[in-house]
Amino acid sequence: MGTDVRKAAQDGYPEENLIGSDLHEEYLRLGYKLYGDETTCKINFFAADIFDLNSEEDGNAADSPLYSKSESIANLAGIKGKVTHIYTGLLFHLFEESTQAQLARCLALLLL
């Protein structure tokens, strides 16, 4: 729902420099409803599956333009090489060790 990225904005990080992503668009929609900031929030949110990063490079991944504030950042491939920090919060514990390793590799690709 974007709680952590909104907290970073509240702590002073410029909203326009923040990107939030979730697997399901519904969570993004609920986040806007919970915080009541759909028209004022400058954080770029989009739905994406980190494990689909390679297919996004091929142009086959679905975007979530409904929540993208920037047409150039509507999927994970659009932020590849533009990211300086990644916060994954409560994510890695959801997967077994081999999938955690795959997740780490996918996230590392965003930093390259």
mmCIF file of C-alpha atoms in Angstrom:
data_model
loop_
_atom_site.group_PDB
_atom_site.id
_atom_site.type_symbol
_atom_site.label_atom_id
_atom_site.label_comp_id
_atom_site.label_asym_id
_atom_site.label_seq_id
_atom_site.Cartn_x
_atom_site.Cartn_y
_atom_site.Cartn_z
ATOM 1 C CA MET A 1 0.000 0.000 0.000
ATOM 2 C CA GLY A 2 3.028 2.255 -0.141
ATOM 3 C CA THR A 3 3.381 2.862 3.579
ATOM 4 C CA ASP A 4 7.181 2.667 3.633
ATOM 5 C CA VAL A 5 7.719 4.874 0.604
ATOM 6 C CA ARG A 6 5.225 7.421 1.952
ATOM 7 C CA LYS A 7 7.147 7.370 5.250
ATOM 8 C CA ALA A 8 10.344 8.216 3.345
ATOM 9 C CA ALA A 9 8.522 11.205 1.840
ATOM 10 C CA GLN A 10 7.257 12.259 5.254
ATOM 11 C CA ASP A 11 10.835 12.059 6.549
ATOM 12 C CA GLY A 12 11.890 14.581 3.907
ATOM 13 C CA TYR A 13 12.901 12.572 0.838
ATOM 14 C CA PRO A 14 11.502 14.325 -2.278
ATOM 15 C CA GLU A 15 8.336 12.530 -3.401
ATOM 16 C CA GLU A 16 9.122 13.009 -7.075
ATOM 17 C CA ASN A 17 12.293 10.931 -6.556
ATOM 18 C CA LEU A 18 10.464 8.009 -4.958
ATOM 19 C CA ILE A 19 9.117 4.959 -6.735
ATOM 20 C CA GLY A 20 6.841 2.357 -5.210
ATOM 21 C CA SER A 21 5.877 -0.945 -6.727
ATOM 22 C CA ASP A 22 3.681 -3.830 -5.699
ATOM 23 C CA LEU A 23 2.655 -7.047 -7.358
ATOM 24 C CA HIS A 24 -1.052 -6.168 -7.260
ATOM 25 C CA GLU A 25 -2.601 -2.894 -8.423
ATOM 26 C CA GLU A 26 -5.304 -3.353 -5.810
ATOM 27 C CA TYR A 27 -2.781 -2.663 -3.037
ATOM 28 C CA LEU A 28 -1.787 0.592 -4.715
ATOM 29 C CA ARG A 29 -5.450 1.551 -5.064
ATOM 30 C CA LEU A 30 -6.066 0.737 -1.400
ATOM 31 C CA GLY A 31 -3.019 2.794 -0.413
ATOM 32 C CA TYR A 32 -4.435 5.865 -2.123
ATOM 33 C CA LYS A 33 -7.751 5.254 -0.396
ATOM 34 C CA LEU A 34 -6.127 4.724 3.010
ATOM 35 C CA TYR A 35 -3.968 7.850 2.802
ATOM 36 C CA GLY A 36 -6.450 9.937 0.784
ATOM 37 C CA ASP A 37 -3.682 11.276 -1.443
ATOM 38 C CA GLU A 38 -4.340 10.065 -4.980
ATOM 39 C CA THR A 39 -4.494 13.616 -6.368
ATOM 40 C CA THR A 40 -1.676 15.046 -4.238
ATOM 41 C CA CYS A 41 0.853 12.220 -3.951
ATOM 42 C CA LYS A 42 3.860 12.721 -6.261
ATOM 43 C CA ILE A 43 5.333 9.273 -5.648
ATOM 44 C CA ASN A 44 5.407 7.161 -8.801
ATOM 45 C CA PHE A 45 3.548 3.897 -8.086
ATOM 46 C CA PHE A 46 3.088 1.018 -10.501
ATOM 47 C CA ALA A 47 2.223 -2.661 -10.308
ATOM 48 C CA ALA A 48 4.921 -5.084 -11.392
ATOM 49 C CA ASP A 49 6.371 -8.511 -10.721
ATOM 50 C CA ILE A 50 10.111 -8.322 -10.046
ATOM 51 C CA PHE A 51 10.504 -11.840 -11.421
ATOM 52 C CA ASP A 52 9.227 -10.621 -14.807
ATOM 53 C CA LEU A 53 12.056 -8.110 -15.224
ATOM 54 C CA ASN A 54 13.592 -9.991 -18.150
ATOM 55 C CA SER A 55 10.280 -10.178 -20.029
ATOM 56 C CA GLU A 56 9.792 -6.427 -19.497
ATOM 57 C CA GLU A 57 13.042 -5.810 -21.312
ATOM 58 C CA ASP A 58 11.544 -7.657 -24.244
ATOM 59 C CA GLY A 59 8.502 -5.387 -24.106
ATOM 60 C CA ASN A 60 6.113 -8.174 -23.125
ATOM 61 C CA ALA A 61 5.210 -7.068 -19.611
ATOM 62 C CA ALA A 62 2.004 -5.286 -18.739
ATOM 63 C CA ASP A 63 2.346 -1.774 -17.399
ATOM 64 C CA SER A 64 0.238 -0.155 -14.734
ATOM 65 C CA PRO A 65 -0.215 3.340 -16.210
ATOM 66 C CA LEU A 66 -3.182 4.036 -13.962
ATOM 67 C CA TYR A 67 -0.770 4.689 -11.112
ATOM 68 C CA SER A 68 2.302 5.858 -12.988
ATOM 69 C CA LYS A 69 2.962 9.581 -12.590
ATOM 70 C CA SER A 70 5.617 9.412 -15.295
ATOM 71 C CA GLU A 71 5.253 7.743 -18.678
ATOM 72 C CA SER A 72 8.973 6.931 -18.628
ATOM 73 C CA ILE A 73 8.540 4.980 -15.377
ATOM 74 C CA ALA A 74 5.624 2.608 -15.762
ATOM 75 C CA ASN A 75 7.401 -0.704 -15.270
ATOM 76 C CA LEU A 76 10.551 -2.160 -13.763
ATOM 77 C CA ALA A 77 12.476 -2.058 -17.031
ATOM 78 C CA GLY A 78 11.860 1.716 -17.056
ATOM 79 C CA ILE A 79 13.839 2.175 -13.837
ATOM 80 C CA LYS A 80 16.704 -0.182 -14.644
ATOM 81 C CA GLY A 81 19.972 1.685 -14.123
ATOM 82 C CA LYS A 82 18.214 4.715 -12.644
ATOM 83 C CA VAL A 83 17.873 3.349 -9.112
ATOM 84 C CA THR A 84 20.332 4.210 -6.343
ATOM 85 C CA HIS A 85 18.548 2.632 -3.374
ATOM 86 C CA ILE A 86 16.147 -0.277 -2.991
ATOM 87 C CA TYR A 87 14.099 -0.981 0.106
ATOM 88 C CA THR A 88 12.356 -4.341 0.152
ATOM 89 C CA GLY A 89 10.947 -4.311 3.670
ATOM 90 C CA LEU A 90 8.838 -7.365 4.324
ATOM 91 C CA LEU A 91 9.601 -9.222 1.106
ATOM 92 C CA PHE A 92 12.425 -11.734 1.306
ATOM 93 C CA HIS A 93 10.866 -13.761 4.116
ATOM 94 C CA LEU A 94 7.978 -14.663 1.816
ATOM 95 C CA PHE A 95 10.214 -16.919 -0.288
ATOM 96 C CA GLU A 96 12.363 -19.988 0.134
ATOM 97 C CA GLU A 97 16.142 -19.603 -0.095
ATOM 98 C CA SER A 98 16.521 -20.379 -3.813
ATOM 99 C CA THR A 99 13.805 -17.882 -4.707
ATOM 100 C CA GLN A 100 15.395 -15.316 -2.379
ATOM 101 C CA ALA A 101 18.609 -15.645 -4.389
ATOM 102 C CA GLN A 102 16.685 -15.134 -7.632
ATOM 103 C CA LEU A 103 14.933 -12.109 -6.101
ATOM 104 C CA ALA A 104 18.268 -10.610 -5.052
ATOM 105 C CA ARG A 105 19.621 -11.035 -8.600
ATOM 106 C CA CYS A 106 16.541 -9.375 -10.093
ATOM 107 C CA LEU A 107 16.815 -6.445 -7.683
ATOM 108 C CA ALA A 108 20.535 -6.123 -8.456
ATOM 109 C CA LEU A 109 19.645 -5.789 -12.157
ATOM 110 C CA LEU A 110 17.742 -2.609 -11.323
ATOM 111 C CA LEU A 111 20.930 -1.061 -9.952
ATOM 112 C CA LEU A 112 23.008 -1.756 -13.085
#
